[in-house]
């Protein structure tokens, strides 16, 4: 049932192009507009929404962090993202105009379920993004948008994450469409890019051998840091989480702009630092800033592992290891940038002799608070 792979995780990483394509299937019509019939929250209500709050845990939370960029950009609605385990304990401000999005692969995560219940008690509408048909979270939500990743068995979430991102983009674009905040053409252009992205994920997967080799060479390290900006920041957090849970290594993700506010003190000779680089200048003002960050950490001895778009030559002089990803619109970059980090963590964990499908101390779904 592992389909010839040694681990479910490897199989699930490989299934990502299909999972992404399946999650888009039937949700985009021939003209490039979105038909999210499952979102049974009326158009009028969506137009009256004045705030979006995303609640989730772990990897699903990282998807939520990325959703915030998309939702705010495409809908101009303020969006908060909160760890479900913290949410209800701080008396959050919720009312019927708040749209709450609960993201969960399993649909059984207790923290997320309790956050959902709390939101509904305050009169907010809850839209679930979930991978498991008929599970508790979608049953209790007002509406559900299923991700079509298929069953995810490995404890570490991979294909579910990519499909959560797709679902978040769809919701953000749909809200933009219903509320009329963005021109039809702009939405259609992004939808077109989304429809192509599954092939790009496939291309990334086909070029992972050097990443695996690099991972094996780092098996003896104690720490790996991850840096990113904008949507690359949650990608860095996700890369670090994968490494913690699979390789049992100290791994941390930072917003690259925060380096000089503390984390740069951690840089020492030969410390591996993975940097997720946004699209090159012209399309992203942050690009030059992150190139300076790479220079800064390299000058202090870091071993730089740079994840950058094809054609981005500015990073070449400062990259000890260069991992290429296809060029995509900035907001969609996490769909391709996360994949090498999953492969990296999986291979490093294997090299350390760990069971990547069943990491110690962890359960696939966390049904206790
Ligand atoms: O089933 P859920 O998406 O609600 O699970 C949330 C987290 O427990 C989950 O993403 C966890 O962080 C994964 N093990 C990460 O790989």
mmCIF file of C-alpha atoms and ligand atoms in Angstrom:
data_model
loop_
_atom_site.group_PDB
_atom_site.id
_atom_site.type_symbol
_atom_site.label_atom_id
_atom_site.label_comp_id
_atom_site.label_asym_id
_atom_site.label_seq_id
_atom_site.Cartn_x
_atom_site.Cartn_y
_atom_site.Cartn_z
ATOM 1 C CA UNK A 1 0.000 0.000 0.000
ATOM 2 C CA UNK A 2 3.042 2.246 0.066
ATOM 3 C CA UNK A 3 3.011 1.947 -3.707
ATOM 4 C CA UNK A 4 6.630 0.834 -3.927
ATOM 5 C CA UNK A 5 7.957 3.576 -1.664
ATOM 6 C CA UNK A 6 9.810 2.859 1.585
ATOM 7 C CA UNK A 7 7.638 5.277 3.514
ATOM 8 C CA UNK A 8 4.156 6.686 3.215
ATOM 9 C CA UNK A 9 5.708 10.115 3.474
ATOM 10 C CA UNK A 10 7.709 9.569 0.277
ATOM 11 C CA UNK A 11 4.590 8.369 -1.483
ATOM 12 C CA UNK A 12 2.601 11.337 -0.227
ATOM 13 C CA UNK A 13 5.273 13.816 -1.297
ATOM 14 C CA UNK A 14 5.189 12.248 -4.758
ATOM 15 C CA UNK A 15 1.381 12.466 -4.881
ATOM 16 C CA UNK A 16 1.390 16.222 -4.490
ATOM 17 C CA UNK A 17 0.926 17.207 -8.143
ATOM 18 C CA UNK A 18 -2.211 15.058 -8.310
ATOM 19 C CA UNK A 19 -3.457 16.261 -4.934
ATOM 20 C CA UNK A 20 -3.129 19.874 -6.054
ATOM 21 C CA UNK A 21 -4.831 19.207 -9.392
ATOM 22 C CA UNK A 22 -7.650 17.246 -7.710
ATOM 23 C CA UNK A 23 -8.309 20.056 -5.271
ATOM 24 C CA UNK A 24 -8.811 22.480 -8.161
ATOM 25 C CA UNK A 25 -10.984 20.076 -10.133
ATOM 26 C CA UNK A 26 -14.534 21.233 -10.772
ATOM 27 C CA UNK A 27 -14.014 24.464 -8.887
ATOM 28 C CA UNK A 28 -13.005 26.609 -11.803
ATOM 29 C CA UNK A 29 -15.290 26.980 -14.819
ATOM 30 C CA UNK A 30 -14.228 27.327 -18.450
ATOM 31 C CA UNK A 31 -14.163 31.127 -18.230
ATOM 32 C CA UNK A 32 -11.748 31.038 -15.297
ATOM 33 C CA UNK A 33 -14.238 32.052 -12.610
ATOM 34 C CA UNK A 34 -14.740 30.103 -9.449
ATOM 35 C CA UNK A 35 -17.709 27.960 -8.609
ATOM 36 C CA UNK A 36 -17.424 26.997 -4.994
ATOM 37 C CA UNK A 37 -20.895 25.542 -4.551
ATOM 38 C CA UNK A 38 -19.776 23.895 -1.335
ATOM 39 C CA UNK A 39 -19.364 27.258 0.339
ATOM 40 C CA UNK A 40 -22.905 27.391 1.624
ATOM 41 C CA UNK A 41 -22.547 30.810 3.120
ATOM 42 C CA UNK A 42 -24.688 33.244 1.144
ATOM 43 C CA UNK A 43 -23.121 35.802 -1.173
ATOM 44 C CA UNK A 44 -24.823 38.603 0.758
ATOM 45 C CA UNK A 45 -23.321 37.360 4.001
ATOM 46 C CA UNK A 46 -19.885 37.111 2.405
ATOM 47 C CA UNK A 47 -20.264 40.667 1.156
ATOM 48 C CA UNK A 48 -21.093 41.827 4.677
ATOM 49 C CA UNK A 49 -18.112 40.050 6.218
ATOM 50 C CA UNK A 50 -15.750 42.577 7.753
ATOM 51 C CA UNK A 51 -13.006 40.325 9.081
ATOM 52 C CA UNK A 52 -11.573 36.884 8.483
ATOM 53 C CA UNK A 53 -10.023 34.821 11.264
ATOM 54 C CA UNK A 54 -8.122 31.635 10.493
ATOM 55 C CA UNK A 55 -7.640 29.024 13.221
ATOM 56 C CA UNK A 56 -5.512 25.893 12.907
ATOM 57 C CA UNK A 57 -2.615 23.967 14.435
ATOM 58 C CA UNK A 58 0.825 22.933 13.246
ATOM 59 C CA UNK A 59 1.208 22.647 9.513
ATOM 60 C CA UNK A 60 -2.393 23.726 8.937
ATOM 61 C CA UNK A 61 -1.564 26.893 10.888
ATOM 62 C CA UNK A 62 1.281 27.565 8.477
ATOM 63 C CA UNK A 63 -1.188 27.253 5.606
ATOM 64 C CA UNK A 64 -3.311 29.816 7.459
ATOM 65 C CA UNK A 65 -0.378 32.214 7.745
ATOM 66 C CA UNK A 66 0.038 32.066 3.976
ATOM 67 C CA UNK A 67 -3.731 32.451 3.479
ATOM 68 C CA UNK A 68 -3.565 35.783 5.275
ATOM 69 C CA UNK A 69 -1.405 37.287 2.519
ATOM 70 C CA UNK A 70 -3.787 36.023 -0.156
ATOM 71 C CA UNK A 71 -6.983 37.017 1.648
ATOM 72 C CA UNK A 72 -5.805 40.522 2.478
ATOM 73 C CA UNK A 73 -4.431 41.054 -1.029
ATOM 74 C CA UNK A 74 -7.380 39.717 -2.974
ATOM 75 C CA UNK A 75 -10.250 40.788 -0.724
ATOM 76 C CA UNK A 76 -8.890 43.778 1.227
ATOM 77 C CA UNK A 77 -10.495 42.251 4.318
ATOM 78 C CA UNK A 78 -8.381 42.216 7.474
ATOM 79 C CA UNK A 79 -7.345 38.677 8.302
ATOM 80 C CA UNK A 80 -6.015 37.326 11.587
ATOM 81 C CA UNK A 81 -4.420 33.923 11.906
ATOM 82 C CA UNK A 82 -4.277 32.267 15.252
ATOM 83 C CA UNK A 83 -3.136 29.015 16.760
ATOM 84 C CA UNK A 84 -6.353 27.228 17.620
ATOM 85 C CA UNK A 85 -4.937 26.268 21.015
ATOM 86 C CA UNK A 86 -4.585 29.945 21.966
ATOM 87 C CA UNK A 87 -7.655 31.315 20.298
ATOM 88 C CA UNK A 88 -10.547 30.892 22.685
ATOM 89 C CA UNK A 89 -8.481 31.527 25.779
ATOM 90 C CA UNK A 90 -7.984 35.181 24.939
ATOM 91 C CA UNK A 91 -11.635 36.126 24.537
ATOM 92 C CA UNK A 92 -11.301 36.935 20.811
ATOM 93 C CA UNK A 93 -13.496 39.590 19.219
ATOM 94 C CA UNK A 94 -15.998 37.749 17.074
ATOM 95 C CA UNK A 95 -19.441 38.572 15.741
ATOM 96 C CA UNK A 96 -21.745 37.546 12.921
ATOM 97 C CA UNK A 97 -19.692 39.586 10.452
ATOM 98 C CA UNK A 98 -16.568 37.580 11.178
ATOM 99 C CA UNK A 99 -15.830 34.714 8.837
ATOM 100 C CA UNK A 100 -13.813 32.053 10.637
ATOM 101 C CA UNK A 101 -11.839 29.557 8.587
ATOM 102 C CA UNK A 102 -10.829 26.384 10.427
ATOM 103 C CA UNK A 103 -8.137 24.392 8.621
ATOM 104 C CA UNK A 104 -7.568 20.755 9.535
ATOM 105 C CA UNK A 105 -6.336 17.737 7.614
ATOM 106 C CA UNK A 106 -7.912 15.194 9.968
ATOM 107 C CA UNK A 107 -10.972 17.206 10.937
ATOM 108 C CA UNK A 108 -10.548 15.806 14.437
ATOM 109 C CA UNK A 109 -7.991 18.132 16.039
ATOM 110 C CA UNK A 110 -9.460 19.023 19.418
ATOM 111 C CA UNK A 111 -7.935 22.512 19.646
ATOM 112 C CA UNK A 112 -9.307 23.463 16.236
ATOM 113 C CA UNK A 113 -12.692 21.951 17.041
ATOM 114 C CA UNK A 114 -12.926 23.922 20.292
ATOM 115 C CA UNK A 115 -11.964 27.124 18.466
ATOM 116 C CA UNK A 116 -14.690 26.424 15.894
ATOM 117 C CA UNK A 117 -17.291 25.863 18.619
ATOM 118 C CA UNK A 118 -16.282 29.052 20.373
ATOM 119 C CA UNK A 119 -16.598 31.047 17.133
ATOM 120 C CA UNK A 120 -20.036 29.638 16.382
ATOM 121 C CA UNK A 121 -21.205 30.439 19.911
ATOM 122 C CA UNK A 122 -20.324 34.068 19.194
ATOM 123 C CA UNK A 123 -22.477 33.981 16.053
ATOM 124 C CA UNK A 124 -19.619 33.844 13.533
ATOM 125 C CA UNK A 125 -19.879 31.673 10.446
ATOM 126 C CA UNK A 126 -17.269 28.943 10.194
ATOM 127 C CA UNK A 127 -15.901 27.579 6.946
ATOM 128 C CA UNK A 128 -13.855 24.402 7.369
ATOM 129 C CA UNK A 129 -11.017 23.458 5.038
ATOM 130 C CA UNK A 130 -10.623 19.762 5.629
ATOM 131 C CA UNK A 131 -9.229 16.604 4.050
ATOM 132 C CA UNK A 132 -11.356 13.998 5.803
ATOM 133 C CA UNK A 133 -14.911 13.458 4.649
ATOM 134 C CA UNK A 134 -17.514 13.448 7.372
ATOM 135 C CA UNK A 135 -15.078 14.183 10.207
ATOM 136 C CA UNK A 136 -16.137 16.280 13.185
ATOM 137 C CA UNK A 137 -14.861 19.707 12.141
ATOM 138 C CA UNK A 138 -16.677 19.835 8.786
ATOM 139 C CA UNK A 139 -19.784 18.333 10.440
ATOM 140 C CA UNK A 140 -19.928 21.166 12.938
ATOM 141 C CA UNK A 141 -18.955 23.958 10.534
ATOM 142 C CA UNK A 142 -21.414 26.065 8.541
ATOM 143 C CA UNK A 143 -19.714 25.069 5.322
ATOM 144 C CA UNK A 144 -16.785 22.995 4.155
ATOM 145 C CA UNK A 145 -14.337 23.098 1.322
ATOM 146 C CA UNK A 146 -12.718 19.687 1.084
ATOM 147 C CA UNK A 147 -9.120 19.325 0.047
ATOM 148 C CA UNK A 148 -8.750 16.338 -2.228
ATOM 149 C CA UNK A 149 -5.348 15.094 -1.106
ATOM 150 C CA UNK A 150 -6.584 11.562 -0.474
ATOM 151 C CA UNK A 151 -5.725 9.792 2.783
ATOM 152 C CA UNK A 152 -2.572 11.107 4.418
ATOM 153 C CA UNK A 153 -0.987 8.391 6.535
ATOM 154 C CA UNK A 154 2.456 9.752 7.466
ATOM 155 C CA UNK A 155 2.358 11.799 10.648
ATOM 156 C CA UNK A 156 4.182 14.651 8.928
ATOM 157 C CA UNK A 157 1.773 16.541 6.747
ATOM 158 C CA UNK A 158 2.881 17.117 3.151
ATOM 159 C CA UNK A 159 0.266 16.714 0.436
ATOM 160 C CA UNK A 160 -2.457 17.927 2.786
ATOM 161 C CA UNK A 161 -0.500 21.143 3.285
ATOM 162 C CA UNK A 162 -0.236 21.872 -0.424
ATOM 163 C CA UNK A 163 -3.941 21.246 -0.894
ATOM 164 C CA UNK A 164 -4.758 23.432 2.109
ATOM 165 C CA UNK A 165 -2.872 26.208 0.354
ATOM 166 C CA UNK A 166 -4.854 25.633 -2.838
ATOM 167 C CA UNK A 167 -8.111 25.696 -0.872
ATOM 168 C CA UNK A 168 -7.062 28.914 0.872
ATOM 169 C CA UNK A 169 -6.231 30.562 -2.450
ATOM 170 C CA UNK A 170 -9.594 29.441 -3.826
ATOM 171 C CA UNK A 171 -11.441 30.878 -0.837
ATOM 172 C CA UNK A 172 -9.506 34.150 -1.060
ATOM 173 C CA UNK A 173 -10.167 34.465 -4.786
ATOM 174 C CA UNK A 174 -13.794 33.489 -4.325
ATOM 175 C CA UNK A 175 -14.254 36.150 -1.666
ATOM 176 C CA UNK A 176 -12.616 38.631 -4.027
ATOM 177 C CA UNK A 177 -14.977 37.526 -6.791
ATOM 178 C CA UNK A 178 -18.141 37.712 -4.665
ATOM 179 C CA UNK A 179 -17.199 41.014 -3.069
ATOM 180 C CA UNK A 180 -15.986 42.468 -6.357
ATOM 181 C CA UNK A 181 -12.750 43.704 -4.802
ATOM 182 C CA UNK A 182 -10.637 42.521 -7.702
ATOM 183 C CA UNK A 183 -11.322 42.726 -11.394
ATOM 184 C CA UNK A 184 -12.500 39.538 -13.024
ATOM 185 C CA UNK A 185 -9.423 39.502 -15.226
ATOM 186 C CA UNK A 186 -7.031 39.576 -12.306
ATOM 187 C CA UNK A 187 -8.808 36.655 -10.664
ATOM 188 C CA UNK A 188 -8.807 34.743 -13.929
ATOM 189 C CA UNK A 189 -5.087 35.351 -14.383
ATOM 190 C CA UNK A 190 -4.292 33.913 -10.953
ATOM 191 C CA UNK A 191 -6.660 31.006 -11.511
ATOM 192 C CA UNK A 192 -4.811 30.262 -14.752
ATOM 193 C CA UNK A 193 -1.499 30.225 -12.888
ATOM 194 C CA UNK A 194 -3.017 27.970 -10.226
ATOM 195 C CA UNK A 195 -4.173 25.538 -12.872
ATOM 196 C CA UNK A 196 -0.596 25.273 -14.138
ATOM 197 C CA UNK A 197 1.004 24.873 -10.734
ATOM 198 C CA UNK A 198 0.559 21.133 -10.388
ATOM 199 C CA UNK A 199 2.928 20.659 -13.354
ATOM 200 C CA UNK A 200 5.442 22.954 -11.652
ATOM 201 C CA UNK A 201 5.274 20.881 -8.469
ATOM 202 C CA UNK A 202 5.986 17.862 -10.619
ATOM 203 C CA UNK A 203 9.019 19.610 -12.118
ATOM 204 C CA UNK A 204 10.347 20.380 -8.631
ATOM 205 C CA UNK A 205 9.951 16.752 -7.616
ATOM 206 C CA UNK A 206 11.956 15.651 -10.626
ATOM 207 C CA UNK A 207 14.992 17.683 -9.504
ATOM 208 C CA UNK A 208 15.284 16.600 -5.873
ATOM 209 C CA UNK A 209 18.337 14.326 -5.989
ATOM 210 C CA UNK A 210 20.838 17.090 -5.053
ATOM 211 C CA UNK A 211 18.554 18.072 -2.155
ATOM 212 C CA UNK A 212 18.596 14.500 -0.859
ATOM 213 C CA UNK A 213 22.352 14.373 -1.203
ATOM 214 C CA UNK A 214 22.699 17.637 0.704
ATOM 215 C CA UNK A 215 20.359 16.371 3.445
ATOM 216 C CA UNK A 216 22.444 13.240 3.917
ATOM 217 C CA UNK A 217 25.595 15.337 4.242
ATOM 218 C CA UNK A 218 24.013 17.278 7.112
ATOM 219 C CA UNK A 219 22.861 14.277 9.147
ATOM 220 C CA UNK A 220 25.382 14.966 11.907
ATOM 221 C CA UNK A 221 24.384 18.599 12.441
ATOM 222 C CA UNK A 222 22.534 19.746 15.566
ATOM 223 C CA UNK A 223 20.792 22.819 14.234
ATOM 224 C CA UNK A 224 19.359 24.097 10.979
ATOM 225 C CA UNK A 225 17.850 27.568 10.641
ATOM 226 C CA UNK A 226 15.277 28.650 8.056
ATOM 227 C CA UNK A 227 14.712 32.203 6.835
ATOM 228 C CA UNK A 228 12.050 33.716 4.641
ATOM 229 C CA UNK A 229 10.053 36.853 4.074
ATOM 230 C CA UNK A 230 6.451 37.545 3.108
ATOM 231 C CA UNK A 231 4.885 34.172 2.207
ATOM 232 C CA UNK A 232 8.383 32.697 2.453
ATOM 233 C CA UNK A 233 8.270 33.216 6.209
ATOM 234 C CA UNK A 234 5.565 30.601 6.861
ATOM 235 C CA UNK A 235 7.393 28.348 4.382
ATOM 236 C CA UNK A 236 10.483 28.702 6.588
ATOM 237 C CA UNK A 237 8.392 27.848 9.657
ATOM 238 C CA UNK A 238 7.040 24.786 7.882
ATOM 239 C CA UNK A 239 10.524 23.664 6.819
ATOM 240 C CA UNK A 240 11.660 23.944 10.431
ATOM 241 C CA UNK A 241 8.632 22.072 11.771
ATOM 242 C CA UNK A 242 9.235 19.200 9.347
ATOM 243 C CA UNK A 243 12.837 18.923 10.491
ATOM 244 C CA UNK A 244 11.920 19.000 14.187
ATOM 245 C CA UNK A 245 9.261 16.351 13.967
ATOM 246 C CA UNK A 246 11.120 14.013 11.620
ATOM 247 C CA UNK A 247 14.825 14.485 12.303
ATOM 248 C CA UNK A 248 14.490 15.507 15.982
ATOM 249 C CA UNK A 249 16.849 18.366 15.276
ATOM 250 C CA UNK A 250 16.820 21.868 16.588
ATOM 251 C CA UNK A 251 15.295 23.795 13.727
ATOM 252 C CA UNK A 252 13.861 27.276 13.737
ATOM 253 C CA UNK A 253 12.222 29.493 11.172
ATOM 254 C CA UNK A 254 12.591 33.255 11.236
ATOM 255 C CA UNK A 255 11.390 36.212 9.239
ATOM 256 C CA UNK A 256 14.619 37.303 7.569
ATOM 257 C CA UNK A 257 13.953 40.926 8.531
ATOM 258 C CA UNK A 258 14.158 39.897 12.186
ATOM 259 C CA UNK A 259 17.724 38.634 11.906
ATOM 260 C CA UNK A 260 19.314 41.799 13.221
ATOM 261 C CA UNK A 261 16.827 41.911 16.093
ATOM 262 C CA UNK A 262 18.328 38.813 17.652
ATOM 263 C CA UNK A 263 18.636 35.593 15.671
ATOM 264 C CA UNK A 264 21.792 36.676 13.832
ATOM 265 C CA UNK A 265 23.610 36.025 17.111
ATOM 266 C CA UNK A 266 23.013 32.314 16.483
ATOM 267 C CA UNK A 267 25.047 32.294 13.276
ATOM 268 C CA UNK A 268 28.354 30.496 13.620
ATOM 269 C CA UNK A 269 30.853 28.750 11.380
ATOM 270 C CA UNK A 270 29.261 26.136 9.135
ATOM 271 C CA UNK A 271 25.732 26.472 10.540
ATOM 272 C CA UNK A 272 23.292 25.395 7.807
ATOM 273 C CA UNK A 273 20.781 28.139 7.042
ATOM 274 C CA UNK A 274 18.044 27.578 4.497
ATOM 275 C CA UNK A 275 16.840 30.799 2.882
ATOM 276 C CA UNK A 276 13.618 30.978 0.883
ATOM 277 C CA UNK A 277 14.069 33.806 -1.620
ATOM 278 C CA UNK A 278 11.091 35.751 -2.977
ATOM 279 C CA UNK A 279 10.729 36.516 -6.686
ATOM 280 C CA UNK A 280 13.563 38.665 -8.081
ATOM 281 C CA UNK A 281 13.529 42.471 -8.105
ATOM 282 C CA UNK A 282 10.977 44.077 -10.317
ATOM 283 C CA UNK A 283 8.353 41.748 -9.021
ATOM 284 C CA UNK A 284 9.225 41.725 -5.320
ATOM 285 C CA UNK A 285 10.874 44.571 -3.449
ATOM 286 C CA UNK A 286 11.889 42.121 -0.776
ATOM 287 C CA UNK A 287 14.253 40.270 -3.026
ATOM 288 C CA UNK A 288 17.203 42.643 -2.617
ATOM 289 C CA UNK A 289 16.732 42.724 1.126
ATOM 290 C CA UNK A 290 16.925 38.984 1.417
ATOM 291 C CA UNK A 291 20.007 38.860 -0.801
ATOM 292 C CA UNK A 292 21.673 41.234 1.720
ATOM 293 C CA UNK A 293 20.560 38.910 4.522
ATOM 294 C CA UNK A 294 22.220 35.987 2.759
ATOM 295 C CA UNK A 295 25.417 38.036 2.421
ATOM 296 C CA UNK A 296 25.289 38.994 6.110
ATOM 297 C CA UNK A 297 24.916 35.473 7.423
ATOM 298 C CA UNK A 298 27.482 34.099 5.007
ATOM 299 C CA UNK A 299 30.000 36.700 6.145
ATOM 300 C CA UNK A 300 29.495 35.265 9.634
ATOM 301 C CA UNK A 301 30.229 31.747 8.515
ATOM 302 C CA UNK A 302 26.777 30.304 7.771
ATOM 303 C CA UNK A 303 26.515 27.559 5.176
ATOM 304 C CA UNK A 304 23.799 29.020 2.949
ATOM 305 C CA UNK A 305 21.223 26.765 1.346
ATOM 306 C CA UNK A 306 19.309 29.028 -0.986
ATOM 307 C CA UNK A 307 15.897 28.207 -2.435
ATOM 308 C CA UNK A 308 15.463 30.592 -5.356
ATOM 309 C CA UNK A 309 13.539 30.882 -8.584
ATOM 310 C CA UNK A 310 15.034 29.746 -11.856
ATOM 311 C CA UNK A 311 16.707 32.705 -13.485
ATOM 312 C CA UNK A 312 17.457 34.484 -10.219
ATOM 313 C CA UNK A 313 21.172 35.080 -10.740
ATOM 314 C CA UNK A 314 21.642 37.610 -7.926
ATOM 315 C CA UNK A 315 21.774 34.876 -5.287
ATOM 316 C CA UNK A 316 24.352 32.721 -7.051
ATOM 317 C CA UNK A 317 27.515 34.286 -5.533
ATOM 318 C CA UNK A 318 26.207 33.817 -1.991
ATOM 319 C CA UNK A 319 24.703 30.357 -2.210
ATOM 320 C CA UNK A 320 26.783 27.461 -0.931
ATOM 321 C CA UNK A 321 23.963 25.233 -2.143
ATOM 322 C CA UNK A 322 21.343 26.385 -4.604
ATOM 323 C CA UNK A 323 17.925 24.774 -4.892
ATOM 324 C CA UNK A 324 16.004 25.973 -7.917
ATOM 325 C CA UNK A 325 12.226 26.317 -8.029
ATOM 326 C CA UNK A 326 10.083 27.455 -10.968
ATOM 327 C CA UNK A 327 9.072 31.092 -11.190
ATOM 328 C CA UNK A 328 5.505 31.621 -9.954
ATOM 329 C CA UNK A 329 3.434 34.621 -8.894
ATOM 330 C CA UNK A 330 4.686 35.656 -5.444
ATOM 331 C CA UNK A 331 1.602 34.543 -3.532
ATOM 332 C CA UNK A 332 1.708 31.074 -5.075
ATOM 333 C CA UNK A 333 5.402 30.461 -4.443
ATOM 334 C CA UNK A 334 4.819 28.386 -1.254
ATOM 335 C CA UNK A 335 3.317 25.627 -3.424
ATOM 336 C CA UNK A 336 6.700 25.030 -5.035
ATOM 337 C CA UNK A 337 9.068 26.322 -2.315
ATOM 338 C CA UNK A 338 7.802 23.957 0.393
ATOM 339 C CA UNK A 339 8.454 20.791 -1.594
ATOM 340 C CA UNK A 340 12.289 20.796 -1.369
ATOM 341 C CA UNK A 341 12.024 21.420 2.376
ATOM 342 C CA UNK A 342 9.803 18.346 2.796
ATOM 343 C CA UNK A 343 12.223 16.217 0.804
ATOM 344 C CA UNK A 344 15.145 17.651 2.779
ATOM 345 C CA UNK A 345 13.566 16.796 6.156
ATOM 346 C CA UNK A 346 12.463 13.337 5.060
ATOM 347 C CA UNK A 347 15.900 12.413 3.731
ATOM 348 C CA UNK A 348 17.749 13.863 6.702
ATOM 349 C CA UNK A 349 15.526 11.946 9.109
ATOM 350 C CA UNK A 350 16.075 8.748 7.164
ATOM 351 C CA UNK A 351 19.831 9.309 7.232
ATOM 352 C CA UNK A 352 19.591 9.631 11.005
ATOM 353 C CA UNK A 353 17.816 6.307 11.167
ATOM 354 C CA UNK A 354 14.432 7.668 12.209
ATOM 355 C CA UNK A 355 11.049 6.249 11.298
ATOM 356 C CA UNK A 356 9.713 9.097 9.196
ATOM 357 C CA UNK A 357 6.147 7.813 9.119
ATOM 358 C CA UNK A 358 5.864 7.429 12.868
ATOM 359 C CA UNK A 359 8.057 10.044 14.563
ATOM 360 C CA UNK A 360 8.500 9.595 18.288
ATOM 361 C CA UNK A 361 5.955 11.163 20.656
ATOM 362 C CA UNK A 362 3.595 12.215 17.864
ATOM 363 C CA UNK A 363 0.143 11.096 16.727
ATOM 364 C CA UNK A 364 -1.431 11.686 13.329
ATOM 365 C CA UNK A 365 -4.431 13.392 14.796
ATOM 366 C CA UNK A 366 -4.342 15.151 18.102
ATOM 367 C CA UNK A 367 -7.727 14.566 19.643
ATOM 368 C CA UNK A 368 -6.903 15.898 23.083
ATOM 369 C CA UNK A 369 -6.271 19.499 24.094
HETATM 370 O O1 LIG B 1 -5.262 17.270 11.291
HETATM 371 P P1 LIG B 1 -4.815 18.674 11.478
HETATM 372 O O2 LIG B 1 -4.501 19.360 10.193
HETATM 373 O O3 LIG B 1 -5.799 19.494 12.278
HETATM 374 O O4 LIG B 1 -3.476 18.591 12.296
HETATM 375 C C1 LIG B 1 -2.829 19.736 12.739
HETATM 376 C C2 LIG B 1 -1.433 19.414 13.215
HETATM 377 O O5 LIG B 1 -1.474 18.524 14.303
HETATM 378 C C3 LIG B 1 -0.565 18.814 12.117
HETATM 379 O O6 LIG B 1 -0.485 19.649 10.996
HETATM 380 C C4 LIG B 1 0.858 18.545 12.625
HETATM 381 O O7 LIG B 1 1.496 19.752 12.909
HETATM 382 C C5 LIG B 1 1.639 17.710 11.612
HETATM 383 N N1 LIG B 1 2.222 16.573 12.241
HETATM 384 C C6 LIG B 1 2.739 18.499 10.942
HETATM 385 O O8 LIG B 1 3.444 17.751 10.021
#
